[in-house]
Short mmCIF file of C-alpha atoms in Angstrom, two decimals:
data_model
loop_
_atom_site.label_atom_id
_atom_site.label_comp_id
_atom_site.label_asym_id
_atom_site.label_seq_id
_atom_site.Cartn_x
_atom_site.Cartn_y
_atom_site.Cartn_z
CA UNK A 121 -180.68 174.01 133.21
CA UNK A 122 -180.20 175.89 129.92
CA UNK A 123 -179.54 174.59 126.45
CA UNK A 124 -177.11 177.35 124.64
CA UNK A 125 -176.04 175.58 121.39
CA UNK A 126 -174.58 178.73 120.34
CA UNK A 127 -172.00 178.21 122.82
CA UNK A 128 -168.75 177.79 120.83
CA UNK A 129 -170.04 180.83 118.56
CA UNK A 130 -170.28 182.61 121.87
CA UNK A 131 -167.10 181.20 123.36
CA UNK A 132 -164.91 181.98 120.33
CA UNK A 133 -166.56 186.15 120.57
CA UNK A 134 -166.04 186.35 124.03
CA UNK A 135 -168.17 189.47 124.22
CA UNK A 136 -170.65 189.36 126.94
CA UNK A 137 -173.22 191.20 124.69
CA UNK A 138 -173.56 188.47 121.87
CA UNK A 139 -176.44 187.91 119.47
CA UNK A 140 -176.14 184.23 118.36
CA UNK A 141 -176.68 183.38 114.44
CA UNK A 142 -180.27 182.28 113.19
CA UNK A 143 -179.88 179.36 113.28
CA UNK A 144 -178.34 179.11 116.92
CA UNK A 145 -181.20 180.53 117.81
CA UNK A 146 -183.14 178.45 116.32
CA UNK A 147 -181.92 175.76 117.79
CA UNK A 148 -181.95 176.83 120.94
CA UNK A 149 -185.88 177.71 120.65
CA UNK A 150 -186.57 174.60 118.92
CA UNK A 151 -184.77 171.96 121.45
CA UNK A 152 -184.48 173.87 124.54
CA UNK A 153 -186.45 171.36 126.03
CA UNK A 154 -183.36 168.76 125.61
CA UNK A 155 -181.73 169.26 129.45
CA UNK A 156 -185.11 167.34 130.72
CA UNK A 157 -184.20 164.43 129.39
CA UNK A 158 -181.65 164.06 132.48
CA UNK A 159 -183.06 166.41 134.36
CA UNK A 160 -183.55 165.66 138.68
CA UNK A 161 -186.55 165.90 140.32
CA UNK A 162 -186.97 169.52 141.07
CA UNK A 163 -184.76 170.61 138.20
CA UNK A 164 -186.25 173.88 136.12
CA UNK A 165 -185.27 173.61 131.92
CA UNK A 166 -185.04 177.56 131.02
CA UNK A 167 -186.53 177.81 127.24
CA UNK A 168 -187.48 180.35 124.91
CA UNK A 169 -191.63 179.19 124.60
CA UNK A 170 -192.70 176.83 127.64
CA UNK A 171 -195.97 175.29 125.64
CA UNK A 172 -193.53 174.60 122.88
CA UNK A 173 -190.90 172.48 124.80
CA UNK A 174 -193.51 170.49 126.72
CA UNK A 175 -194.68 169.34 122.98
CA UNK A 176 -191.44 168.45 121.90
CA UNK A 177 -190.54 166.67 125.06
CA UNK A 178 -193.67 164.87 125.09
CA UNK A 179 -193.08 163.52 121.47
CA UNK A 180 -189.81 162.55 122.01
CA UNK A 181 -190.71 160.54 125.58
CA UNK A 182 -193.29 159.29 123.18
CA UNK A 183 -191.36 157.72 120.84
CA UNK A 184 -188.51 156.72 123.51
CA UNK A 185 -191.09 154.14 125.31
CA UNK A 186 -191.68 153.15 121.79
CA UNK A 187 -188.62 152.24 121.67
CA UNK A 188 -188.51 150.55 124.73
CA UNK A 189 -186.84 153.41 126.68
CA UNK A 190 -187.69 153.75 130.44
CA UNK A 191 -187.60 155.59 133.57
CA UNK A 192 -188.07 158.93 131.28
CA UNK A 193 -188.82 161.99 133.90
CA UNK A 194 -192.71 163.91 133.70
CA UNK A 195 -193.12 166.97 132.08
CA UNK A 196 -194.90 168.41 134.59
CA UNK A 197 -193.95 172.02 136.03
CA UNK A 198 -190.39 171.20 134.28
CA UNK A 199 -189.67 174.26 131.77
CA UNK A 200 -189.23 177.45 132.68
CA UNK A 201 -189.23 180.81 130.41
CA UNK A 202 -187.18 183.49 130.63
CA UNK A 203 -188.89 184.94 133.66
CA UNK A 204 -186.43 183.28 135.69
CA UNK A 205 -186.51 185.75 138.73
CA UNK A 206 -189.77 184.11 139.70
CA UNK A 207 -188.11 180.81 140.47
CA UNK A 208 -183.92 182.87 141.69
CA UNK A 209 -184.14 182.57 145.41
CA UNK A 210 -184.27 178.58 145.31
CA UNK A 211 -182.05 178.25 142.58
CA UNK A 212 -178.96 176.19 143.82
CA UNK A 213 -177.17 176.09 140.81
CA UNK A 214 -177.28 176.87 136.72
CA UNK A 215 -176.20 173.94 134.23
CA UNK A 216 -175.87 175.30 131.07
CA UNK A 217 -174.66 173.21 127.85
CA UNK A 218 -171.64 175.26 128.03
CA UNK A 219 -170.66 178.21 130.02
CA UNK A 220 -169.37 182.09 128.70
CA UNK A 221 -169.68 185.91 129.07
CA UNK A 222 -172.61 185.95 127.18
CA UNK A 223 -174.66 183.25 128.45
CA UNK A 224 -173.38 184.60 132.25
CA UNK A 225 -174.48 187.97 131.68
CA UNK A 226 -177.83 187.05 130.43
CA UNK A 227 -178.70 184.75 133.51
CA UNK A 228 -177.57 187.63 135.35
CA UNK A 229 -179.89 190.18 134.00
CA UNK A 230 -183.01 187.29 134.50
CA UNK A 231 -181.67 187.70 137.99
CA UNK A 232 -179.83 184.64 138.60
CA UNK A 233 -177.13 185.27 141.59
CA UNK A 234 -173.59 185.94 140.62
CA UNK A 235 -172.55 183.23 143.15
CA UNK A 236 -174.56 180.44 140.92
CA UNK A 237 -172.47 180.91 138.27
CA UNK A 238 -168.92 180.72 137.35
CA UNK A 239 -166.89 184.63 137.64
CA UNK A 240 -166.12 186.79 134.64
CA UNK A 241 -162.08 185.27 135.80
CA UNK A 242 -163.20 181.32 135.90
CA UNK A 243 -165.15 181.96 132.48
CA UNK A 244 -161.94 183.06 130.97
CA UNK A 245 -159.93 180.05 132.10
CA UNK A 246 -162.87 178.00 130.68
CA UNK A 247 -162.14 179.52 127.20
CA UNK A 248 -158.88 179.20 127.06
CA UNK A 249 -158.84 175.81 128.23
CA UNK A 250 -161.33 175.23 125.28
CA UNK A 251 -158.87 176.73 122.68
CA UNK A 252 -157.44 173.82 120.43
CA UNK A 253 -154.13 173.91 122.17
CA UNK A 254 -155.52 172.12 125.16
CA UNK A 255 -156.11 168.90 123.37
CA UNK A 256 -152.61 169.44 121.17
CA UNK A 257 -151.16 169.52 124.49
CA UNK A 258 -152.79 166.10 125.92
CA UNK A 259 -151.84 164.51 123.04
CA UNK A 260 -148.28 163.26 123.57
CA UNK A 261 -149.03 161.70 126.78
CA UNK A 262 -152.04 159.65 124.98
CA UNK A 263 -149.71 157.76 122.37
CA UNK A 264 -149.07 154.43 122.59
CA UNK A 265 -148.90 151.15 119.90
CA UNK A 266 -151.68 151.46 117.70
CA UNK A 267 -152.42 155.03 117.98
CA UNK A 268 -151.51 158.17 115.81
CA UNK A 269 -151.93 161.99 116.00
CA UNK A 270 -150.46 165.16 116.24
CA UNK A 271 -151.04 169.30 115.90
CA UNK A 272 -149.28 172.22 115.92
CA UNK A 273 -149.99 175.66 117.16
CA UNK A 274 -149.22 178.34 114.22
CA UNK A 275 -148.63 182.03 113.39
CA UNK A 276 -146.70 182.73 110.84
CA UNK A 277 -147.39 181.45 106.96
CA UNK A 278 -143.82 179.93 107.06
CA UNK A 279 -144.94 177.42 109.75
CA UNK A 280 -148.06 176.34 108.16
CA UNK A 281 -146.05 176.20 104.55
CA UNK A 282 -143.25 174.06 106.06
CA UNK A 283 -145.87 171.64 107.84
CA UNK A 284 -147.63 171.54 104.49
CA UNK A 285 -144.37 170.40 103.06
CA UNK A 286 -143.53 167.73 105.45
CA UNK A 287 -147.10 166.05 105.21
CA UNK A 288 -149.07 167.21 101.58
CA UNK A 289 -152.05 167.20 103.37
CA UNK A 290 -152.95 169.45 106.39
CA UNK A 291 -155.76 170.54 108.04
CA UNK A 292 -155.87 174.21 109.59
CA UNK A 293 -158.20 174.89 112.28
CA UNK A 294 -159.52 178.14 114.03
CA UNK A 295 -158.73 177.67 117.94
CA UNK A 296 -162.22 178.25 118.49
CA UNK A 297 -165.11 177.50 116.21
CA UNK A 298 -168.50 175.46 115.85
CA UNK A 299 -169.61 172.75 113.82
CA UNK A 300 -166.46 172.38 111.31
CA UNK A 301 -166.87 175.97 109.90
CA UNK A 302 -163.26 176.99 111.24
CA UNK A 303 -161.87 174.43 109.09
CA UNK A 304 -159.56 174.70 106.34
CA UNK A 305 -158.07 172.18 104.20
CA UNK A 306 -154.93 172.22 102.15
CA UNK A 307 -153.27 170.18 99.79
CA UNK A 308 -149.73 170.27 98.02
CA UNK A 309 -150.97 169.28 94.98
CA UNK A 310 -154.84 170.48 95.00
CA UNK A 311 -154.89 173.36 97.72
CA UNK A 312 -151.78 175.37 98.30
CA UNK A 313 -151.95 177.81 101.51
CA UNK A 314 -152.22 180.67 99.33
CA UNK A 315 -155.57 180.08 98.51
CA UNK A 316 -156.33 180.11 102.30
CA UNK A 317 -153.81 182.72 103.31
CA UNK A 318 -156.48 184.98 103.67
CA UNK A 319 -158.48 182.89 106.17
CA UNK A 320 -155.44 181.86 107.53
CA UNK A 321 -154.50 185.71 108.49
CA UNK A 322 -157.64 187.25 109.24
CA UNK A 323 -158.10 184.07 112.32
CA UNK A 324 -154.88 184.78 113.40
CA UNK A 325 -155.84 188.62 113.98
CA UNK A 326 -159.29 187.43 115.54
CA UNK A 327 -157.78 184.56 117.54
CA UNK A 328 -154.13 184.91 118.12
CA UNK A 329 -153.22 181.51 116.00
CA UNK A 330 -154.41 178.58 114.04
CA UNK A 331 -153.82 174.82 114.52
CA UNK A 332 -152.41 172.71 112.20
CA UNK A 333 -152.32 168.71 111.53
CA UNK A 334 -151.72 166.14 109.30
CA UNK A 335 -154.88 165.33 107.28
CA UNK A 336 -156.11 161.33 108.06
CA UNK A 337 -158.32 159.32 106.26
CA UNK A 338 -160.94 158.66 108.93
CA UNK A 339 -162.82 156.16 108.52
CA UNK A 340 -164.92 156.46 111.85
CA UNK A 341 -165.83 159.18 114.41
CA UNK A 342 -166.68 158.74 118.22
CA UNK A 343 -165.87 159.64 121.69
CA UNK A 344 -165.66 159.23 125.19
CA UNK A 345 -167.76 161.40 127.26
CA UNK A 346 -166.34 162.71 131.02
CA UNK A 347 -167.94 164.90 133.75
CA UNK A 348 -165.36 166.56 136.02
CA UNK A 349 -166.21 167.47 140.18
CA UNK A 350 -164.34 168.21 143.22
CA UNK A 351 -163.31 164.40 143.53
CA UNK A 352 -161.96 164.62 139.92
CA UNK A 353 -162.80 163.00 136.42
CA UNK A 354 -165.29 160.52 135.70
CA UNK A 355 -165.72 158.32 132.67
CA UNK A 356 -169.33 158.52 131.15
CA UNK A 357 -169.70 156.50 128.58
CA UNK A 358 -168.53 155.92 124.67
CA UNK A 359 -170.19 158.33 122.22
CA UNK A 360 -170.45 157.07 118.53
CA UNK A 361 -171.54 159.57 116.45
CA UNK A 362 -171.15 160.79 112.32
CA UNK A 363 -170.47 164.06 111.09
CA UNK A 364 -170.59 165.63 107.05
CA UNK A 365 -167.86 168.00 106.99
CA UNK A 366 -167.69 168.74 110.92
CA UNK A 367 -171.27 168.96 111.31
CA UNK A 368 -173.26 166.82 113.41
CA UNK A 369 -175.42 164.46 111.63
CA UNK A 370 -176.24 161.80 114.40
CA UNK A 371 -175.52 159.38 117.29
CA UNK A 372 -176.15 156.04 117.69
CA UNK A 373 -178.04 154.79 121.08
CA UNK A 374 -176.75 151.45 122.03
CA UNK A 375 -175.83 149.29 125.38
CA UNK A 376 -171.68 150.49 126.57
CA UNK A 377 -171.45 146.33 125.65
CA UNK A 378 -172.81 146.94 121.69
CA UNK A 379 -171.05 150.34 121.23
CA UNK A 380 -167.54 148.81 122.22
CA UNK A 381 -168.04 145.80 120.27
CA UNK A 382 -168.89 148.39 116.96
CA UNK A 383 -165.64 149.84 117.95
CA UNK A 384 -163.51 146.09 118.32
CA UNK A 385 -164.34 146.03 114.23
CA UNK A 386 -161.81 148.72 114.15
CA UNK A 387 -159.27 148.09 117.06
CA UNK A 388 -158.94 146.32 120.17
CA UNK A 389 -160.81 147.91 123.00
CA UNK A 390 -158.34 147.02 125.51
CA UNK A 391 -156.75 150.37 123.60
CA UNK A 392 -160.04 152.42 124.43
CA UNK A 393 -159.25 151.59 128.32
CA UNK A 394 -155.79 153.27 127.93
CA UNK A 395 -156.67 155.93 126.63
CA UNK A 396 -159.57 156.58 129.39
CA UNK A 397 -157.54 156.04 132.00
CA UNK A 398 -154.78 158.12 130.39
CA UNK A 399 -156.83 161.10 130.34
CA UNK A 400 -158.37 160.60 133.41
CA UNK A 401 -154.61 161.04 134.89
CA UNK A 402 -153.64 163.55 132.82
CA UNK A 403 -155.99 166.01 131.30
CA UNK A 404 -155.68 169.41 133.96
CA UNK A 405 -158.81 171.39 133.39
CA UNK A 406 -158.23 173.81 136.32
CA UNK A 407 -161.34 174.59 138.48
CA UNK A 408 -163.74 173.90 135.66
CA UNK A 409 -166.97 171.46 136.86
CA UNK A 410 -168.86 170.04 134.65
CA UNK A 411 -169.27 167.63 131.53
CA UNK A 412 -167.06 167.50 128.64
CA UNK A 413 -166.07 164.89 125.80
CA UNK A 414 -163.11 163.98 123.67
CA UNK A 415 -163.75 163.39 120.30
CA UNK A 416 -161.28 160.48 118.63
CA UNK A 417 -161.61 158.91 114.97
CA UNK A 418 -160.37 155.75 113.81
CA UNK A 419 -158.40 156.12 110.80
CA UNK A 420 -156.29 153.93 108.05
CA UNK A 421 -152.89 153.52 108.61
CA UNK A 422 -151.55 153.97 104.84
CA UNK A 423 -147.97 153.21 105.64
CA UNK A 424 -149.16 149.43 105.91
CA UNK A 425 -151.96 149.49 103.06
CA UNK A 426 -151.43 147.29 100.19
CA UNK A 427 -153.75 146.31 96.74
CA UNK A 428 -153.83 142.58 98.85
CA UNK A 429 -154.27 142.90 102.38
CA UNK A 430 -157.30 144.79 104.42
CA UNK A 431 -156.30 148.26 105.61
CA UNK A 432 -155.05 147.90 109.19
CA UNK A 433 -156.62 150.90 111.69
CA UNK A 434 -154.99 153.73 113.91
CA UNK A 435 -156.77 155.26 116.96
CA UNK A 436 -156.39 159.22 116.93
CA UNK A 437 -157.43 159.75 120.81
CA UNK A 438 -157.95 162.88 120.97
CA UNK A 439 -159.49 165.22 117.75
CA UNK A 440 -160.73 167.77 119.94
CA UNK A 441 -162.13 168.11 123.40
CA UNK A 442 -165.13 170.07 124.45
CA UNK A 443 -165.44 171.85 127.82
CA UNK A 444 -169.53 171.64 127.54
CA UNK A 445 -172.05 169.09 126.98
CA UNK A 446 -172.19 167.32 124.14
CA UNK A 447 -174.92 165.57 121.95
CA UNK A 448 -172.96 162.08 123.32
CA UNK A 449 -173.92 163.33 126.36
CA UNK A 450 -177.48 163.44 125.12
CA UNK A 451 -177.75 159.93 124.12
CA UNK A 452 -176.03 158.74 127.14
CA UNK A 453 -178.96 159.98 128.73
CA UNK A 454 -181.41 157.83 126.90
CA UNK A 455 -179.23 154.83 125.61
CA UNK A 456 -180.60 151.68 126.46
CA UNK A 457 -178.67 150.13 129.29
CA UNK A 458 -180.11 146.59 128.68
CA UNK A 459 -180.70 145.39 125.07
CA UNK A 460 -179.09 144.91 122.38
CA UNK A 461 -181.27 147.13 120.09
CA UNK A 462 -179.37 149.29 117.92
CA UNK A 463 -181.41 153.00 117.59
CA UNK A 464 -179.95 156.27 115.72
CA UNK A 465 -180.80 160.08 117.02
CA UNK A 466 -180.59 162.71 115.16
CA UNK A 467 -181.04 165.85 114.57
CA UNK A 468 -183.31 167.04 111.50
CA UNK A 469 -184.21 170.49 109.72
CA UNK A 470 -187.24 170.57 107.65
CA UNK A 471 -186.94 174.06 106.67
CA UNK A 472 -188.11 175.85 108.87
CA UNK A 473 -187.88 173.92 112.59
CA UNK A 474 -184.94 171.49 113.99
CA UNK A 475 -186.51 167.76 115.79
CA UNK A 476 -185.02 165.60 117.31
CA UNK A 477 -185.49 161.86 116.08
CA UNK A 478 -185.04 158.72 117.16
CA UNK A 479 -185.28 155.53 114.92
CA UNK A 480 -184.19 151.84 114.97
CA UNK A 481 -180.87 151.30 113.69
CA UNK A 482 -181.79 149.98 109.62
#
């Protein structure tokens, strides 16, 4: 099992000899340790510094049966370093957060057998499947009454300009990118696209085209986490999480019950169960295997907002979808499955090292 949180960076390069940003790195070093948290008995976690992940998984498990969390997994003999050949002939299979050339050629130089992993030809459909387009293209089939949403794949300035027009808010985003940096807003009256034509040309060069959609006034982000296997997909859980400017900030760890009642505040959840079963029917993800979520928001439907009556709330099912594992899938892992206790993890930086924390909903 491998944590890669440089994943997107890597998937959106595509080169198999990538060097992940500091603070990928980082990451990676300073919560490698995450995959034990649903780790199987026998189950190796590959990290940078072994020492270093058993204390951070210790602390965690720590403050989990604080919390009231159970059935937590031992530490002992779970991590791994980089000397993976040691442990290659009884490897059965690699689970990394998310799978690419670069990631794939590194295992393969620890000396991790070609036939664990996916081929140089399955990694490619993996990244194109993970290009933007994929969840513009489930879209239509996920709209119903009460739900809203819609994006457009561009080249040319004209397109974005005209789209621009129509709406006088839009959002343009890079098909592949991490963490809302390949994000671009514009504005008819603030932001025209020529002061992102610039951006706007050099990711079409990179990336062959940028999306485009309406801008919404979200008022609430979350989403449904999947695993896909031979048999087909599988519905997780609900993930409800909040994000400053695309970034990650946190997810809450509640009971399916709690996290769907949070959610009937907004709109009925008898909506959430069409739209599960809708992508379970139609999303086509080829011969990937493996997790991956769809991010949705709930936004404010302006066209029935008034100075009188309470703003009435739109669905948008599917924001994005990510062909890896997610931090939903993380708190899946160690969401209480029954009490009613609300609890928040995040993720913090103090400068110089990334924890993760967990603490009572306040």
């Amino acid at each position: 099992m491998v944590f890669n949180p440089e994943h997107d960076i890597a998937l959106a390069s595509n080169l198999a000899n990538f060097t992940a940003p500091h603070a990928g790195r980082q990451l990676r070093a300073d919560l490698g340790f995450l995959p034990a948290l649903w780790a199987d008995e026998g189950d190796k976690v590959l990290v940078d510094h072994v020492e270093s992940a058993e204390k951070a998984f210790r602390r965690v498990a720590h403050r989990l049966r604080q919390l009231g969390c159970r059935n937590l997994p031992a530490v002992n003999e779970r991590f791994t370093s980089a000397k993976l050949s040691v442990y290659s002939d009884r490897m059965t299979g690699v689970q990394p957060w998310g799978w690419n050339l670069a990631l794939r050629a590194a295992l393969k130089r620890a000396g991790v057998d070609s036939a664990l992993m996916p081929s140089e030809e399955q990694i490619t459909q993996i990244r194109q499947l993970s290009h933007r387009r994929t969840a513009a293209r489930l879209l239509p089939s996920l709209q119903m009454e009460g739900t809203v949403g819609e994006s457009f794949e561009c080249t040319t300035p004209d397109e974005v300009e005209a789209l621009l027009a129509r709406y006088g808010q839009v959002v343009m985003k890079a098909p592949w990118s991490s963490s809302g940096r390949g994000l671009r807003f514009l504005s008819t009256e603030r932001t025209p696209f020529q002061m992102q034509a610039g951006w706007f040309r050099n990711v079409v060069a990179q990336q062959g085209s940028v999306m485009v959609e309406p801008f919404y006034n979200k008022v609430r982000d979350f989403g449904m986490e999947f695993c896909v296997d031979d048999d087909g997909i599988h519905y997780l859980g609900l993930s409800l999480f909040h994000t400053v400017n695309g970034a990650y900030e946190g997810n809450i760890l509640a009971t399916e019950s709690v996290k769907r009642e949070i959610i009937s505040h907004y709109i009925p959840v008898c909506l959430l169960d069409s739209i599960e079963q809708r992508i379970v029917e139609s999303l086509d993800l080829g011969s990937y295997r493996g997790p991956f979520g769809v991010d949705m928001m709930i936004v404010t439907d302006i066209s029935h907002q008034t100075s009188t009556i309470s703003p009435q709330f739109l669905l948008h099912p599917c924001v994005e979808i990510n062909l890896r594992c997610t931090m939903g899938h993380v708190a899946l892992a160690i969401s209480p499955t029954d009490d009613d206790i609300l609890r928040v993890m995040r993720i913090d930086y103090n400068g110089t090292n990334y924890q993760l924390k967990i603490q009572r909903f306040r």
